[in-house]
PDB file of C-alpha atoms in Angstrom:
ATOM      1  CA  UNK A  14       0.000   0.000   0.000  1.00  0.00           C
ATOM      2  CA  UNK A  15       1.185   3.445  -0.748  1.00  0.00           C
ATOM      3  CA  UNK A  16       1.772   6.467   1.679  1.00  0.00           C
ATOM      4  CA  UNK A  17      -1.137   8.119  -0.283  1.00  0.00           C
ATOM      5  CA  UNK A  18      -3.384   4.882   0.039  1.00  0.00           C
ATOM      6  CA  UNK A  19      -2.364   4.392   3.428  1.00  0.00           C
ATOM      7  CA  UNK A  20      -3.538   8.112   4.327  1.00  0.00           C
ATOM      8  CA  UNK A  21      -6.435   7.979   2.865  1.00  0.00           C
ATOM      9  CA  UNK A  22      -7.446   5.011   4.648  1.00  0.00           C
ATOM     10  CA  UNK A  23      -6.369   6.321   8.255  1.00  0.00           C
ATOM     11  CA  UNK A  24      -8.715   9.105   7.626  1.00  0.00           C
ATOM     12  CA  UNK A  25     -11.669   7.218   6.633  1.00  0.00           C
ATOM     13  CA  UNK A  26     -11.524   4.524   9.651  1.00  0.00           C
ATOM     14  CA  UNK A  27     -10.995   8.440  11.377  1.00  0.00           C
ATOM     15  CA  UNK A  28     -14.265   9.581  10.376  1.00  0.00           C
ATOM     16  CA  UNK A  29     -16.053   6.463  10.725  1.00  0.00           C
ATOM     17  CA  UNK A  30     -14.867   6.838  14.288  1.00  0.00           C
ATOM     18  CA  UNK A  31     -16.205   9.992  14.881  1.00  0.00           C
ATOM     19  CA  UNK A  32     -19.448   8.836  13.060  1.00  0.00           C
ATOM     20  CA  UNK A  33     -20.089   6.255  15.561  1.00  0.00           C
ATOM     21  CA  UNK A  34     -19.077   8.108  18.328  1.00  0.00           C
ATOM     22  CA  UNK A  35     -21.296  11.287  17.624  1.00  0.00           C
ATOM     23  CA  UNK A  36     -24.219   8.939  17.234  1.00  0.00           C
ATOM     24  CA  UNK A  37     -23.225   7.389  20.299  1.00  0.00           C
ATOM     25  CA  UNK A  38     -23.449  10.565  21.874  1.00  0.00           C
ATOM     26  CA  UNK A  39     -26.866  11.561  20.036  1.00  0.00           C
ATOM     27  CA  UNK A  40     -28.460   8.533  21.923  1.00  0.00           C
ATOM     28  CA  UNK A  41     -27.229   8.724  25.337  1.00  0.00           C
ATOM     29  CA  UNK A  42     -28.865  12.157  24.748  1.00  0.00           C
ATOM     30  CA  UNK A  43     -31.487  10.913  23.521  1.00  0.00           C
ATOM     31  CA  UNK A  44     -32.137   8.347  25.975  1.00  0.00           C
ATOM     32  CA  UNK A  45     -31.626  11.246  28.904  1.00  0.00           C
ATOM     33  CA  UNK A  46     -34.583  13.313  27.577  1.00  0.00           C
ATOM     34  CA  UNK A  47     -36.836  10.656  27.490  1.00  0.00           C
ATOM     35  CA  UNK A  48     -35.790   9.867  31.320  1.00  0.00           C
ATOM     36  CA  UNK A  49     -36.238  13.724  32.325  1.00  0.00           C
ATOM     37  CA  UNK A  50     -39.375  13.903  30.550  1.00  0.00           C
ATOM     38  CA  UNK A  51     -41.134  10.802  32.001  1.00  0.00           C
ATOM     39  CA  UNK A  52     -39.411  12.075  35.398  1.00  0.00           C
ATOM     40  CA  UNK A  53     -40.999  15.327  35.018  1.00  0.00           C
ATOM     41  CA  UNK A  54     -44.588  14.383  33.891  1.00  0.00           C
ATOM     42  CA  UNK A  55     -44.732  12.209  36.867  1.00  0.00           C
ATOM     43  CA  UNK A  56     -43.759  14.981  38.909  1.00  0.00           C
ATOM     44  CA  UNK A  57     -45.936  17.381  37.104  1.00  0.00           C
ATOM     45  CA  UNK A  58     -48.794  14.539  37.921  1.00  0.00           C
ATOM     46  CA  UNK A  59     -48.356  14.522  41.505  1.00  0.00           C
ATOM     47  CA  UNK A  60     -48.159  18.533  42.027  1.00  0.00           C
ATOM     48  CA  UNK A  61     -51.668  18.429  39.613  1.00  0.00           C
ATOM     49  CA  UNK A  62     -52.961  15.475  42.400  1.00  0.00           C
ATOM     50  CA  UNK A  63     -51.938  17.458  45.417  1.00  0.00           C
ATOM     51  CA  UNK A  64     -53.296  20.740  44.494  1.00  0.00           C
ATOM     52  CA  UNK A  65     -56.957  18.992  43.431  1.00  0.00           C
ATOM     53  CA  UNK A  66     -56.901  17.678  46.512  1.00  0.00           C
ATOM     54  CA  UNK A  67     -56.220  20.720  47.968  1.00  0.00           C
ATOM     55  CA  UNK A  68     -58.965  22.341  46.439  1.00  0.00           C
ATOM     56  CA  UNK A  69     -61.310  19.889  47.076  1.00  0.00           C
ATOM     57  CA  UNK A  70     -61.028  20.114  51.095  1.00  0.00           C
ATOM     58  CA  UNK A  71     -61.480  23.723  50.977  1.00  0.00           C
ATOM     59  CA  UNK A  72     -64.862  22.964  49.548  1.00  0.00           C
ATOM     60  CA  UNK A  73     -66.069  19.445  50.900  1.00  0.00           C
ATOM     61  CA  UNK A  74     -65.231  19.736  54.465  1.00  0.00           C
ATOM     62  CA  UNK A  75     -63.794  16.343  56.249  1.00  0.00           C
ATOM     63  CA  UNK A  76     -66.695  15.723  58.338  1.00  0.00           C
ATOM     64  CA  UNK A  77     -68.913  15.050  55.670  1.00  0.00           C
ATOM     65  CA  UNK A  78     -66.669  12.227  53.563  1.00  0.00           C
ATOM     66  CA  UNK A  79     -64.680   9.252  54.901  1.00  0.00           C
ATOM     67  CA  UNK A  80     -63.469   8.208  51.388  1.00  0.00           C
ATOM     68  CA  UNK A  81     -60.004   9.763  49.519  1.00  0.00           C
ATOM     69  CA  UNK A  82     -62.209  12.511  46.978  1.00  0.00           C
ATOM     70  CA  UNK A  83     -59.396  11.262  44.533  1.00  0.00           C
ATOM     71  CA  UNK A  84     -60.463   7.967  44.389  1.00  0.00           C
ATOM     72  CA  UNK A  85     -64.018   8.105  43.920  1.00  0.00           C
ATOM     73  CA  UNK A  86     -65.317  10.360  40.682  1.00  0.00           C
ATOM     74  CA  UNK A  87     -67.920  10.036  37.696  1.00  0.00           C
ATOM     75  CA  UNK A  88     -68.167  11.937  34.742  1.00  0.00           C
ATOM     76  CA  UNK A  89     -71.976  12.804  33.278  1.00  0.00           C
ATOM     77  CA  UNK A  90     -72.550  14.749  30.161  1.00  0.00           C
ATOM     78  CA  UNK A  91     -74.171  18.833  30.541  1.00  0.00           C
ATOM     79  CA  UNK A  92     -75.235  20.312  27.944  1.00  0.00           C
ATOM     80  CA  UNK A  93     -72.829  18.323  25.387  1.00  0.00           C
ATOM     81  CA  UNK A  94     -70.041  19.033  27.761  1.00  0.00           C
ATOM     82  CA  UNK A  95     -67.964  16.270  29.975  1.00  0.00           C
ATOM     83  CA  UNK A  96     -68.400  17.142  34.188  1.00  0.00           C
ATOM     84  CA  UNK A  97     -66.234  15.209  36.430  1.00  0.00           C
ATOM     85  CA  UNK A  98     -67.662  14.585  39.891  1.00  0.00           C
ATOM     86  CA  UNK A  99     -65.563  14.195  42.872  1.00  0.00           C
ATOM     87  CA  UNK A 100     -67.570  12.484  45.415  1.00  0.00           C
ATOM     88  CA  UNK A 101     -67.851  12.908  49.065  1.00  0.00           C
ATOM     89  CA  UNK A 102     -68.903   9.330  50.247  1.00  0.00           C
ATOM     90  CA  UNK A 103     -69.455   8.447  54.288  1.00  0.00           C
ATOM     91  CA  UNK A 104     -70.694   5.179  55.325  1.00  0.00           C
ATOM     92  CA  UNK A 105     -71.482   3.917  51.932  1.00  0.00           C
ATOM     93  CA  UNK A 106     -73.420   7.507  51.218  1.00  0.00           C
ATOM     94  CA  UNK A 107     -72.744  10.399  49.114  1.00  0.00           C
ATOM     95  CA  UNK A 108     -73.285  13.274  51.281  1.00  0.00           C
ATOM     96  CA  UNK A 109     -71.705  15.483  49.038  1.00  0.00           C
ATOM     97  CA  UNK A 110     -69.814  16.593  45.575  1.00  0.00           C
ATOM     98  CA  UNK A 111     -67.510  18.947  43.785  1.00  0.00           C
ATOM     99  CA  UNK A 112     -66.978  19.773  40.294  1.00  0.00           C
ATOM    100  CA  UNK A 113     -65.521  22.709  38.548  1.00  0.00           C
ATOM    101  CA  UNK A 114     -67.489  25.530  36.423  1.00  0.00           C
ATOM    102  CA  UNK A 115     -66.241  28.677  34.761  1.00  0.00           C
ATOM    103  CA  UNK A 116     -67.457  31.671  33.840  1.00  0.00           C
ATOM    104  CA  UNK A 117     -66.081  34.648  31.237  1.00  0.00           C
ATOM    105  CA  UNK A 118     -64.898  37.760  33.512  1.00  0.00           C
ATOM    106  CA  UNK A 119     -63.088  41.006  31.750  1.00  0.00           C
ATOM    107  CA  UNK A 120     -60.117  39.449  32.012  1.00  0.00           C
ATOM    108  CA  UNK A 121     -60.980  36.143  30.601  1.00  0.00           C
ATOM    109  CA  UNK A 122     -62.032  33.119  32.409  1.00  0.00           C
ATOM    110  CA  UNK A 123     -62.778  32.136  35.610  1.00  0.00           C
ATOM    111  CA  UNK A 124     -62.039  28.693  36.640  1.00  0.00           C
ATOM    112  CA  UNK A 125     -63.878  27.766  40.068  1.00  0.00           C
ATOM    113  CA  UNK A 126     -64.469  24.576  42.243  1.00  0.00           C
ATOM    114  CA  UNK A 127     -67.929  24.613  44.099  1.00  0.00           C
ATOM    115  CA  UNK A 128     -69.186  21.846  46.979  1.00  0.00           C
ATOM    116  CA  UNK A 129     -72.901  20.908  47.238  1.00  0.00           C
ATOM    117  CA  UNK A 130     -74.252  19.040  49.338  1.00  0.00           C
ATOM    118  CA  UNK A 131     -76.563  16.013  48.616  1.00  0.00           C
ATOM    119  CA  UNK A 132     -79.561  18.499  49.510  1.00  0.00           C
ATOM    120  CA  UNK A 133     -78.655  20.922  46.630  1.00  0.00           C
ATOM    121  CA  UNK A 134     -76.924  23.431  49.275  1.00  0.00           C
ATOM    122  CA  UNK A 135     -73.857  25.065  48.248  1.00  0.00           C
ATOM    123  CA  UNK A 136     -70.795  23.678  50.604  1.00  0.00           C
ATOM    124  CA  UNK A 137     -68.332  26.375  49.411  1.00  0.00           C
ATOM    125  CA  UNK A 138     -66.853  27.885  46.137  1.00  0.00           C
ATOM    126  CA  UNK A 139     -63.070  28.526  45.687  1.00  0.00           C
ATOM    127  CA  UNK A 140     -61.056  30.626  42.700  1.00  0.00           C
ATOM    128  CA  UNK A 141     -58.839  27.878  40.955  1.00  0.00           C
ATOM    129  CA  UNK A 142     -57.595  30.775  38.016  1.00  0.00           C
ATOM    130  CA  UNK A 143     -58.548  33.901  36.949  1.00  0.00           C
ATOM    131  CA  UNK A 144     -56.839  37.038  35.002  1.00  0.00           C
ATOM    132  CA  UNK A 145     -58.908  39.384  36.372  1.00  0.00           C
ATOM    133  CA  UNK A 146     -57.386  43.025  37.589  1.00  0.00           C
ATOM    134  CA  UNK A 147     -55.653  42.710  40.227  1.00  0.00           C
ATOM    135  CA  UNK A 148     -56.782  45.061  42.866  1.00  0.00           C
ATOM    136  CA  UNK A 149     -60.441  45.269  41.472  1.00  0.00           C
ATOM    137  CA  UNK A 150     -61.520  41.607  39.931  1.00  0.00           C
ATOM    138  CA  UNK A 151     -59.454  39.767  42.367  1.00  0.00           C
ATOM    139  CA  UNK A 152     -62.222  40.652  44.892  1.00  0.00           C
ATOM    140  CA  UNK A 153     -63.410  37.028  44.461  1.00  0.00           C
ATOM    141  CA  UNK A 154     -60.215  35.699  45.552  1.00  0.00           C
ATOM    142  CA  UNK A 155     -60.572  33.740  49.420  1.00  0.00           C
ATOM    143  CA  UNK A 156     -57.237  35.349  50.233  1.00  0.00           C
ATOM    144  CA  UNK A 157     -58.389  39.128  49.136  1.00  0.00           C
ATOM    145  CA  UNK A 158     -61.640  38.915  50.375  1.00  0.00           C
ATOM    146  CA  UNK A 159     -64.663  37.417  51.813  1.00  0.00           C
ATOM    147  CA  UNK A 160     -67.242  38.213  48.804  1.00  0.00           C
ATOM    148  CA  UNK A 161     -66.816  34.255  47.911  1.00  0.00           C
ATOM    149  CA  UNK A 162     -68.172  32.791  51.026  1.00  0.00           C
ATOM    150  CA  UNK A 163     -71.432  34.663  50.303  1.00  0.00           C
ATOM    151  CA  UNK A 164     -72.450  31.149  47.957  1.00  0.00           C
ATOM    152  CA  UNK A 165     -71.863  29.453  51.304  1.00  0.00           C
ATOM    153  CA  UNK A 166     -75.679  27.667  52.041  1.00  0.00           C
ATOM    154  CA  UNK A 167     -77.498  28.953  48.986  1.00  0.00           C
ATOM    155  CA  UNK A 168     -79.388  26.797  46.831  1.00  0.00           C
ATOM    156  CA  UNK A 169     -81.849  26.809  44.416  1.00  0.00           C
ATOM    157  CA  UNK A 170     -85.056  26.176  46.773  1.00  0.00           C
ATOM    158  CA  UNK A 171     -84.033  28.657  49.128  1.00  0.00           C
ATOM    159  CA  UNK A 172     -83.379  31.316  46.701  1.00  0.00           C
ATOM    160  CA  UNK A 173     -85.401  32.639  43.647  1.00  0.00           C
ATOM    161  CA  UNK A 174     -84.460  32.024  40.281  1.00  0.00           C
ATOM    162  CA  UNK A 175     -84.722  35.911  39.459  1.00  0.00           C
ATOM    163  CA  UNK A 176     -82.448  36.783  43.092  1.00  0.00           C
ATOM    164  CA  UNK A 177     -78.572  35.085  41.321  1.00  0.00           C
ATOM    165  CA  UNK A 178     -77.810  38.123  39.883  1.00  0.00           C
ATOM    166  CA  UNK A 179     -75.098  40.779  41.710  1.00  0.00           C
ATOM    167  CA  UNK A 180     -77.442  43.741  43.234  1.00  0.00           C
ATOM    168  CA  UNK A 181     -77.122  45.896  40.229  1.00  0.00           C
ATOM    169  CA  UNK A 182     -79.375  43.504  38.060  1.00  0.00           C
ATOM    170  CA  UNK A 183     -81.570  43.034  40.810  1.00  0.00           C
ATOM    171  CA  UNK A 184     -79.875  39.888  42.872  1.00  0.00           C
ATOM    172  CA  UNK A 185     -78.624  39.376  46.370  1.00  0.00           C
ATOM    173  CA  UNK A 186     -74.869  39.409  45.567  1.00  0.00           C
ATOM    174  CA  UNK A 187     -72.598  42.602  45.931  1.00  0.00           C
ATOM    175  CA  UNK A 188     -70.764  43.479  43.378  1.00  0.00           C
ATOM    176  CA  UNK A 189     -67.050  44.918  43.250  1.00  0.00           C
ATOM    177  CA  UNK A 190     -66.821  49.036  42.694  1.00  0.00           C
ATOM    178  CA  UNK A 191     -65.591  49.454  39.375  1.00  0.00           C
ATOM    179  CA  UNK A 192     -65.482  45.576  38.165  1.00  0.00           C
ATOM    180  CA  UNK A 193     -69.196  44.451  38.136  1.00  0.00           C
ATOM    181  CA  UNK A 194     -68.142  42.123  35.021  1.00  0.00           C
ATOM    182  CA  UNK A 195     -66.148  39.459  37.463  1.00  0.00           C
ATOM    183  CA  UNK A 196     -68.485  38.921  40.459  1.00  0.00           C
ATOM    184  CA  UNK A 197     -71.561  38.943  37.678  1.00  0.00           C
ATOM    185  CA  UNK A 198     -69.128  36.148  35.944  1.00  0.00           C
ATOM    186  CA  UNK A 199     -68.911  34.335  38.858  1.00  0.00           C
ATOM    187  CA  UNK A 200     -72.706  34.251  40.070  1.00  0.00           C
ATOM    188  CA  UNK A 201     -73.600  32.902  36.672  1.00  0.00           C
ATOM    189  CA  UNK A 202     -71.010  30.473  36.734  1.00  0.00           C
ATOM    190  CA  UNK A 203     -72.275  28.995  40.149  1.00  0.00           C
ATOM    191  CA  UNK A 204     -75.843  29.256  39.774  1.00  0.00           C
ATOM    192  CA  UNK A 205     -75.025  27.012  36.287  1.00  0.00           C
ATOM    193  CA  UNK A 206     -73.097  24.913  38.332  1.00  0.00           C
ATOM    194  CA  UNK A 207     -76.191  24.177  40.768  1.00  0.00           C
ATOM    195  CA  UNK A 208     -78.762  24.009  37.272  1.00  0.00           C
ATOM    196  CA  UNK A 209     -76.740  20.888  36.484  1.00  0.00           C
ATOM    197  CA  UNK A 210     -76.508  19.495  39.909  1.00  0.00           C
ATOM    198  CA  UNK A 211     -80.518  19.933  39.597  1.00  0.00           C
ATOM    199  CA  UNK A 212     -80.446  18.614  36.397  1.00  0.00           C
ATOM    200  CA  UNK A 213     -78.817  15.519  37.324  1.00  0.00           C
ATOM    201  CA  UNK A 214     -78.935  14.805  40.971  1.00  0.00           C
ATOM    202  CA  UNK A 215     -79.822  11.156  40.964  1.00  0.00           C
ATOM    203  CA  UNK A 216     -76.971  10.116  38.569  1.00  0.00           C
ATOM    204  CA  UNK A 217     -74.806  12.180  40.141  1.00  0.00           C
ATOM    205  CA  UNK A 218     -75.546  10.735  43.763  1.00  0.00           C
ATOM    206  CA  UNK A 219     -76.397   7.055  42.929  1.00  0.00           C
ATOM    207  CA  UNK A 220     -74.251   6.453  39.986  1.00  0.00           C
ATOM    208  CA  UNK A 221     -71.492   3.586  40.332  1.00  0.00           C
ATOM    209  CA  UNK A 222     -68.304   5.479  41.349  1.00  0.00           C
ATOM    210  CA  UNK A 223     -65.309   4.924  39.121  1.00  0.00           C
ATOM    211  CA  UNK A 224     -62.729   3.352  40.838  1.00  0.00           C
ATOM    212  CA  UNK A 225     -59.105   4.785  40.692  1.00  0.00           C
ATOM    213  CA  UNK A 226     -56.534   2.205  39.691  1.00  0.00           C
TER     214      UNK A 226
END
């Protein structure tokens, strides 16, 4: 073989080295992503669990359920929409439930979690999101202000149809000075919430619970 031929083949077995190292390389990279990804989604999962649950005790109190709200949900159709019901269950009986409803504020929507009781009364209602204006809107935040807790035992047999409205359209709930459009949001929102409790209140206390596996 000559110098020239001898060269030339040095620098091919060269790159052919480099070749398989590089794609070496490209997998073990490969192969970390995957791990940080499925890592991360199962961390992402558990932060999502922990903060349902969260806001599922601030509006099904423990005295009323004996049962993980987790573990025992249904899921009905509304209005060509999917609900999922978290179930407060206590000696075999659902005494209560939680689901999540929105409503469009001046900032955009309004994500909320509301309680009811088997009777139809309203347990509680918590803010889960909103992008409302801070300092007016965010009125119907728990941690700004009480305005939310004013839900707290209404229903729809002890108040009239024409009375969920804010006090400006002729209701019973205040409204914020200078941002009427979020707490109007919101009152729709819940009294829509209780329509489909209403709606379907056998299914949604008798219905087979889905199991969590």
């Amino acid at each position: 073989m000559t110098e020239e031929a001898e060269d030339k083949a040095v620098r091919k077995k060269g790159a052919g080295y480099q070749g398989v190292l590089l794609g070496g390389f490209a997998t073990l990279a490969a192969a970390l992503l995957v791990l940080g990804n499925i890592s991360t989604s199962e961390s992402i999962e558990m932060r999502h669990a922990e903060d349902l649950q969260a806001s599922l005790s601030q509006v099904l109190p423990a005295e009323l359920h004996d049962n993980n709200l987790l573990d025992n949900r249904l899921s009905i159709e509304h209005d060509n929409e999917e609900v999922i019901i978290y179930q407060g269950i206590k000696k075999g009986q659902t005494t209560s439930v939680a689901f999540s409803v929105a409503g469009q504020g001046y900032g955009g929507e309004i994500k909320l979690i509301m309680g009811v009781k088997a009777n139809g009364e309203i347990l509680g209602v918590r803010v889960i999101s909103h992008t409302e204006t801070p300092g007016l809107g965010d009125g119907i935040e728990v941690e700004k202000d009480d305005w939310i807790y004013s839900f707290n035992s209404r229903s729809l047999a002890n108040l009239p149809e024409d009375k969920w409205h804010v006090k400006k359209d002729g209701g019973v709930f205040d409204q914020f000075s200078g941002a009427t459009i979020t707490p109007r949001a919101v009152v729709k929102a819940v009294k829509h919430g209780l329509d489909m409790f209403n709606r379907h209140q056998e299914e949604i206390l008798i219905h087979k619970v889905e199991q969590k596996v």
